[in-house]
CSV table of C-alpha atoms in Angstrom, one decimal:
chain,number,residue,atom,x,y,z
A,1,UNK,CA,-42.7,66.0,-159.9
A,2,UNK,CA,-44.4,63.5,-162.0
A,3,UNK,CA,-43.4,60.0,-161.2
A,4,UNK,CA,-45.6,58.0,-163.6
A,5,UNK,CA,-47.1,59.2,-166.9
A,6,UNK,CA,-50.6,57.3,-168.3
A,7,UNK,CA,-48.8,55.0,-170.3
A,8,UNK,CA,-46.4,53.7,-168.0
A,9,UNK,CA,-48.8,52.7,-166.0
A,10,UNK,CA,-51.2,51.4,-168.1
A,11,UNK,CA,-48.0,48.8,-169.4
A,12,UNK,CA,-47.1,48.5,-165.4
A,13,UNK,CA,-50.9,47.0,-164.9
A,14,UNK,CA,-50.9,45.1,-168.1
A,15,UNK,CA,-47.5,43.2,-167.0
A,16,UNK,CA,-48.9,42.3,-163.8
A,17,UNK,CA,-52.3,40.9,-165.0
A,18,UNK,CA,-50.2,38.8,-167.4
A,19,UNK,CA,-47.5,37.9,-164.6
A,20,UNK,CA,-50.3,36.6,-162.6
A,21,UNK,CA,-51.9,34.7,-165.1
A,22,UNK,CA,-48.9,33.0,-165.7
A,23,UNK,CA,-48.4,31.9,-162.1
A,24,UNK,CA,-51.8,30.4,-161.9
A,25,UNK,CA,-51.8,28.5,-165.0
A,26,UNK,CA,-48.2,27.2,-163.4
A,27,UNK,CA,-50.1,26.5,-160.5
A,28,UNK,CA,-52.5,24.3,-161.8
A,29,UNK,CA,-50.2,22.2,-163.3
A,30,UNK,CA,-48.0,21.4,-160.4
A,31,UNK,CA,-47.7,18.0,-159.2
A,32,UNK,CA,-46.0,17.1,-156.1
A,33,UNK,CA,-43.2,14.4,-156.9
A,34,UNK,CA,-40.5,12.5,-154.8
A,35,UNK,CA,-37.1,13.0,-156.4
A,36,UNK,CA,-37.0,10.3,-158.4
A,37,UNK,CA,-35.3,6.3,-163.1
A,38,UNK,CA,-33.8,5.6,-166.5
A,39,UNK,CA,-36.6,4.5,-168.7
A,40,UNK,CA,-36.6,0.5,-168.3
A,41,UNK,CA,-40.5,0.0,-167.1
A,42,UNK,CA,-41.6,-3.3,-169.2
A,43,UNK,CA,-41.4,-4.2,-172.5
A,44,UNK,CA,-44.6,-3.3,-173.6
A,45,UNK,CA,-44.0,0.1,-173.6
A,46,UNK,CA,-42.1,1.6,-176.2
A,47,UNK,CA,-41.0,4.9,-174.4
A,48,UNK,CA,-39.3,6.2,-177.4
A,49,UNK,CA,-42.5,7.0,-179.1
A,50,UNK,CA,-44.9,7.0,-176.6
A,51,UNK,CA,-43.3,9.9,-174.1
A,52,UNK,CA,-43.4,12.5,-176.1
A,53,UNK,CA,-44.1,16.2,-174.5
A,54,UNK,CA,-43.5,19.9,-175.4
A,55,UNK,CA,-41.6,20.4,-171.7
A,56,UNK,CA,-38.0,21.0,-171.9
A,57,UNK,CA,-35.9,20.3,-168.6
A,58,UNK,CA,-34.8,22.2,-167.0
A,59,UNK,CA,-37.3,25.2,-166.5
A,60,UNK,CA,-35.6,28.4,-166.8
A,61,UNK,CA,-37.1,30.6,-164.4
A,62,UNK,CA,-36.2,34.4,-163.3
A,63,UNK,CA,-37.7,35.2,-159.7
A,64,UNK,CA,-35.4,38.1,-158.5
A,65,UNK,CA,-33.5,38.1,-155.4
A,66,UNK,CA,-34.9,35.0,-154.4
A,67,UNK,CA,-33.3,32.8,-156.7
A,68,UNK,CA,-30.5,32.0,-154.4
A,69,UNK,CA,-32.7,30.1,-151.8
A,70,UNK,CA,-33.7,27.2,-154.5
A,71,UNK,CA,-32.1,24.9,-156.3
A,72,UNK,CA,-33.0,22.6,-159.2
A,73,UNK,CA,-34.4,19.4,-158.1
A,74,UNK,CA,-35.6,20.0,-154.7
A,75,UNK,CA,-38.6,22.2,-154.6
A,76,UNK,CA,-41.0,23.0,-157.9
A,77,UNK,CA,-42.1,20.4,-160.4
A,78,UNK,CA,-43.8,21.1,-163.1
A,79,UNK,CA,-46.3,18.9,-165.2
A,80,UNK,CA,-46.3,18.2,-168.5
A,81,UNK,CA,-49.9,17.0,-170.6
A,82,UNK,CA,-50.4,13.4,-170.5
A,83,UNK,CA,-50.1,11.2,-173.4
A,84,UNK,CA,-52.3,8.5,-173.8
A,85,UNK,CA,-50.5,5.5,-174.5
A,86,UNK,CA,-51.4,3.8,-178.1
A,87,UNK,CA,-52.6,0.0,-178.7
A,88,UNK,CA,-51.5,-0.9,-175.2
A,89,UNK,CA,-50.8,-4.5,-173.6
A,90,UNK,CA,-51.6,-6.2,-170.5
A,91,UNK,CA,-48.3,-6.9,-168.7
A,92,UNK,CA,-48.4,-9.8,-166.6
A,93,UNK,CA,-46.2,-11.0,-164.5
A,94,UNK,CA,-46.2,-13.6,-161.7
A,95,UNK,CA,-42.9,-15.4,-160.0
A,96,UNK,CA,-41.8,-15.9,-156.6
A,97,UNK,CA,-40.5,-13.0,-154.7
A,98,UNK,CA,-38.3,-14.9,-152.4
A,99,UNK,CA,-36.3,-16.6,-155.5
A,100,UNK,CA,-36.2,-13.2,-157.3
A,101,UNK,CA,-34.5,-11.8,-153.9
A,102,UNK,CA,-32.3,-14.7,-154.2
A,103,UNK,CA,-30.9,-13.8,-157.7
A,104,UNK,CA,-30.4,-10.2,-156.9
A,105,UNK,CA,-28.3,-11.0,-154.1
A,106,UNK,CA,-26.3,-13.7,-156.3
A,107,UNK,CA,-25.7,-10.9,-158.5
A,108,UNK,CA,-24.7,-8.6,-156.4
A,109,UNK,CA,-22.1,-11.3,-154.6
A,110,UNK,CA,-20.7,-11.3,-158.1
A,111,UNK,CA,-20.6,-7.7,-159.0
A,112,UNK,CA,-18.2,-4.7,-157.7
A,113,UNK,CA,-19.9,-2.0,-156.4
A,114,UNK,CA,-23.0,-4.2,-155.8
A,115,UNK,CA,-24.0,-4.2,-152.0
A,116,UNK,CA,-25.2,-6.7,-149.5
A,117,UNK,CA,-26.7,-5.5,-146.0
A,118,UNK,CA,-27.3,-7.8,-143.6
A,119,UNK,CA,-28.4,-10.6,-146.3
A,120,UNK,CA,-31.2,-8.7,-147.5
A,121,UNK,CA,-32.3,-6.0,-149.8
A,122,UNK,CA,-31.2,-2.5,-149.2
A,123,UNK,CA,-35.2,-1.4,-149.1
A,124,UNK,CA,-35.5,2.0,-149.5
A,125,UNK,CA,-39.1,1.9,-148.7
A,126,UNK,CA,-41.9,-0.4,-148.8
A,127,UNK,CA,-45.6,-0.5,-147.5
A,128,UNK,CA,-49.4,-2.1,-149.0
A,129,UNK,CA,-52.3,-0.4,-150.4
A,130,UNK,CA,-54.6,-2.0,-152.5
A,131,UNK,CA,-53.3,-2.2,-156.6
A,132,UNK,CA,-56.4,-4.4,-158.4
A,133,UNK,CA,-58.9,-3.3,-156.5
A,134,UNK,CA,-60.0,-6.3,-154.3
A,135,UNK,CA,-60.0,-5.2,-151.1
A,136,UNK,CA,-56.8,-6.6,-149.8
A,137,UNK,CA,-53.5,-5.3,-149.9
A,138,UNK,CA,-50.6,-6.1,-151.7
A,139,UNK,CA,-47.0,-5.0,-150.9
A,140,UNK,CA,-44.8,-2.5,-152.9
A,141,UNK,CA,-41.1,-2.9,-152.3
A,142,UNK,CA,-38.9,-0.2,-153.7
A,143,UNK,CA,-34.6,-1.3,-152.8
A,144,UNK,CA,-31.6,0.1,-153.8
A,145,UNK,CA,-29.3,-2.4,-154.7
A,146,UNK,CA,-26.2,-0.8,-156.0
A,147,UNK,CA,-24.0,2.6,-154.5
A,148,UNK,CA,-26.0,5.6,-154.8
A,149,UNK,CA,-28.3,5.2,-152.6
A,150,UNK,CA,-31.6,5.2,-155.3
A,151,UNK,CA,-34.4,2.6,-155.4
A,152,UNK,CA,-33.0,0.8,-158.9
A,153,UNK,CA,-35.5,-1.7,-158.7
A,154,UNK,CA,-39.9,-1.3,-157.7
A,155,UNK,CA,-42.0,-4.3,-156.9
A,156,UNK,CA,-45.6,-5.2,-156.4
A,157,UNK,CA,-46.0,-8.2,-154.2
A,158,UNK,CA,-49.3,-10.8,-154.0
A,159,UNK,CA,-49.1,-13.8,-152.4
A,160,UNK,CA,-45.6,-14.0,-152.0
A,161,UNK,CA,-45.4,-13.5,-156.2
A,162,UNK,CA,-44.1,-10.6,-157.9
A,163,UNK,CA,-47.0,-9.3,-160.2
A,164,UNK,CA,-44.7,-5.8,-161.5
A,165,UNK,CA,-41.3,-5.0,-161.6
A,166,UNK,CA,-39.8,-2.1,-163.0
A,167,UNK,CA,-35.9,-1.0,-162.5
A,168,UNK,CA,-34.0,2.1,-163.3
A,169,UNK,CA,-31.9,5.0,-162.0
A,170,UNK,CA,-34.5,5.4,-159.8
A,171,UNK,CA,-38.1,4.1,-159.7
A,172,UNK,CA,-41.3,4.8,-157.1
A,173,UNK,CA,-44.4,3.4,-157.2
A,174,UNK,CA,-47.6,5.6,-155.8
A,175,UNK,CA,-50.9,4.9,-154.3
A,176,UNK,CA,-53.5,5.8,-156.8
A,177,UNK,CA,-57.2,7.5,-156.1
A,178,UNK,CA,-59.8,4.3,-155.6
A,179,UNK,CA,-57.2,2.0,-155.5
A,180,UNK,CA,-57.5,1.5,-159.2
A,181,UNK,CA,-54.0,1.0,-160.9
A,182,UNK,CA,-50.9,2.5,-159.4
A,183,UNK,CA,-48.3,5.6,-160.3
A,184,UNK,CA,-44.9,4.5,-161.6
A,185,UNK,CA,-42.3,7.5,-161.1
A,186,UNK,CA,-38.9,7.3,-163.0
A,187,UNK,CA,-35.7,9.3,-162.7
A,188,UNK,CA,-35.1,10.4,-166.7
A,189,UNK,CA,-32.5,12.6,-166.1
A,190,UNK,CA,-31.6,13.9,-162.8
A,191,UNK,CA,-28.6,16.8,-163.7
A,192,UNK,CA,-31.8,18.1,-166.0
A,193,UNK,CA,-34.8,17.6,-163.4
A,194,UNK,CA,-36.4,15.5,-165.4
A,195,UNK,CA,-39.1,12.4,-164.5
A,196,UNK,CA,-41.4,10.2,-166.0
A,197,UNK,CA,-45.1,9.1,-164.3
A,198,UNK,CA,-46.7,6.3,-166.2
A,199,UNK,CA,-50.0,5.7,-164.8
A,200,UNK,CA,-51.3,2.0,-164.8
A,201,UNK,CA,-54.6,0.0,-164.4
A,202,UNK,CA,-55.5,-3.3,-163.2
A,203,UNK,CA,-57.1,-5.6,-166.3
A,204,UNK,CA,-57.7,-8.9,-167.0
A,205,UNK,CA,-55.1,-10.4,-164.3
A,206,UNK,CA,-52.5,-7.7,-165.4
A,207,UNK,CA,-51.9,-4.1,-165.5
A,208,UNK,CA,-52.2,-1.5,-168.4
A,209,UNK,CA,-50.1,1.6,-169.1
A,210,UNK,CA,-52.8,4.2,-169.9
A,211,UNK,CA,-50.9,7.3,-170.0
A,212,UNK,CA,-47.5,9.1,-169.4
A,213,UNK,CA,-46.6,12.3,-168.3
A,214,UNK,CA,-43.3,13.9,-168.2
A,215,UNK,CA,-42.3,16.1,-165.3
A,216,UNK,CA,-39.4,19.2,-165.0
A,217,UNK,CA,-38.2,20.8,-162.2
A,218,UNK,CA,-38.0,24.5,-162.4
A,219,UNK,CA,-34.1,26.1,-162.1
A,220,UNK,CA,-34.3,29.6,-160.4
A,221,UNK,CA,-32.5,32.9,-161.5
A,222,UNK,CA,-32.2,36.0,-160.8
């Protein structure tokens, strides 16, 4: 008994050249990304025009069986193209860190919902890598200061001076290849899967938002 005729399998190997094609190009286009802010970086950049991408979040994906073991948010982000950023400024910045700390926590005394640990910061992580390229370190602080458990607010420390803060829904800042500039991350939209990398450079005494990218998370179905 004839199972498959000619054409049915010349359609069968035609599918699968152009399913595999597909996942390459899907592939190549992955990013790994921390779950991650509402769009509040600095004033210099108008993200209204500037981020501005063909993605739509979520990804609707069909993968079979399978679909039940993922779930949106947790496992496949996918890349956008970056947009170059047009006319942009030099954002400087420069003011102690330790008053700064001392106004959040004011605020928080004053606000329900706010939250105070131990006197300090509820730092969600922190480290050093170097962000203007001189050789030394400087600190990156990322806290979450309210409820949910986010980092709402990203630092760059020098000296004891903040020299970039962003806040948010969520915010990250990343380690950048040669040291030059950093990666801002920023929770769009989480019930979507949706983020926002800016990439900045060190200029002048300041940084520089050179591009943005936005980034989906694919949602699985059967």
């Amino acid at each position: 008994m004839q199972i498959f005729n000619k054409n049915g399998v010349l359609v069968g190997m035609f599918l699968l050249v152009g399913v595999v094609g597909y996942l390459i190009g899907q592939r190549q286009n992955l990013s790994l990304l921390k779950p991650s802010p509402k769009t509040q970086v600095t004033p210099s950049l108008d993200s209204t025009k500037q981020y501005i991408d063909s993605l739509s979040c979520p990804i609707d994906m069909s993968i079979g069986e399978f679909a039940e073991f993922f779930r949106l948010g947790n496992e496949t982000p996918i890349s956008g193209k970056p947009i170059l950023v047009t006319n942009p400024q030099i954002i400087k910045q420069s003011y102690s860190f330790a008053i700064r700390k001392k106004e959040i926590m004011d605020m928080l005394a004053n606000e329900d919902g706010g939250k105070i640990e131990d006197g300090s910061l509820g730092v969600h992580d922190s480290g050093k890598f170097d962000v203007d390229g001189d050789g030394k370190d400087e600190n990156f602080v990322t806290a979450d200061i309210y409820m949910n458990h986010l980092p709402h607010i990203a630092m760059l420390v020098k000296n004891g001076n903040i020299i970039f803060e962003a806040e948010g829904a969520g915010v990250w800042i990343d380690k950048v290849y040669e040291n030059k500039g950093f990666l801002l991350t920023e929770e769009i939209e989480r019930f979507t899967g949706e983020y926002k990398n800016t990439r900045y450079v060190y200029k002048d005494g300041g940084f520089v938002p050179v591009w943005t990218q936005k980034v989906c998370y694919a949602q699985y179905r059967k």
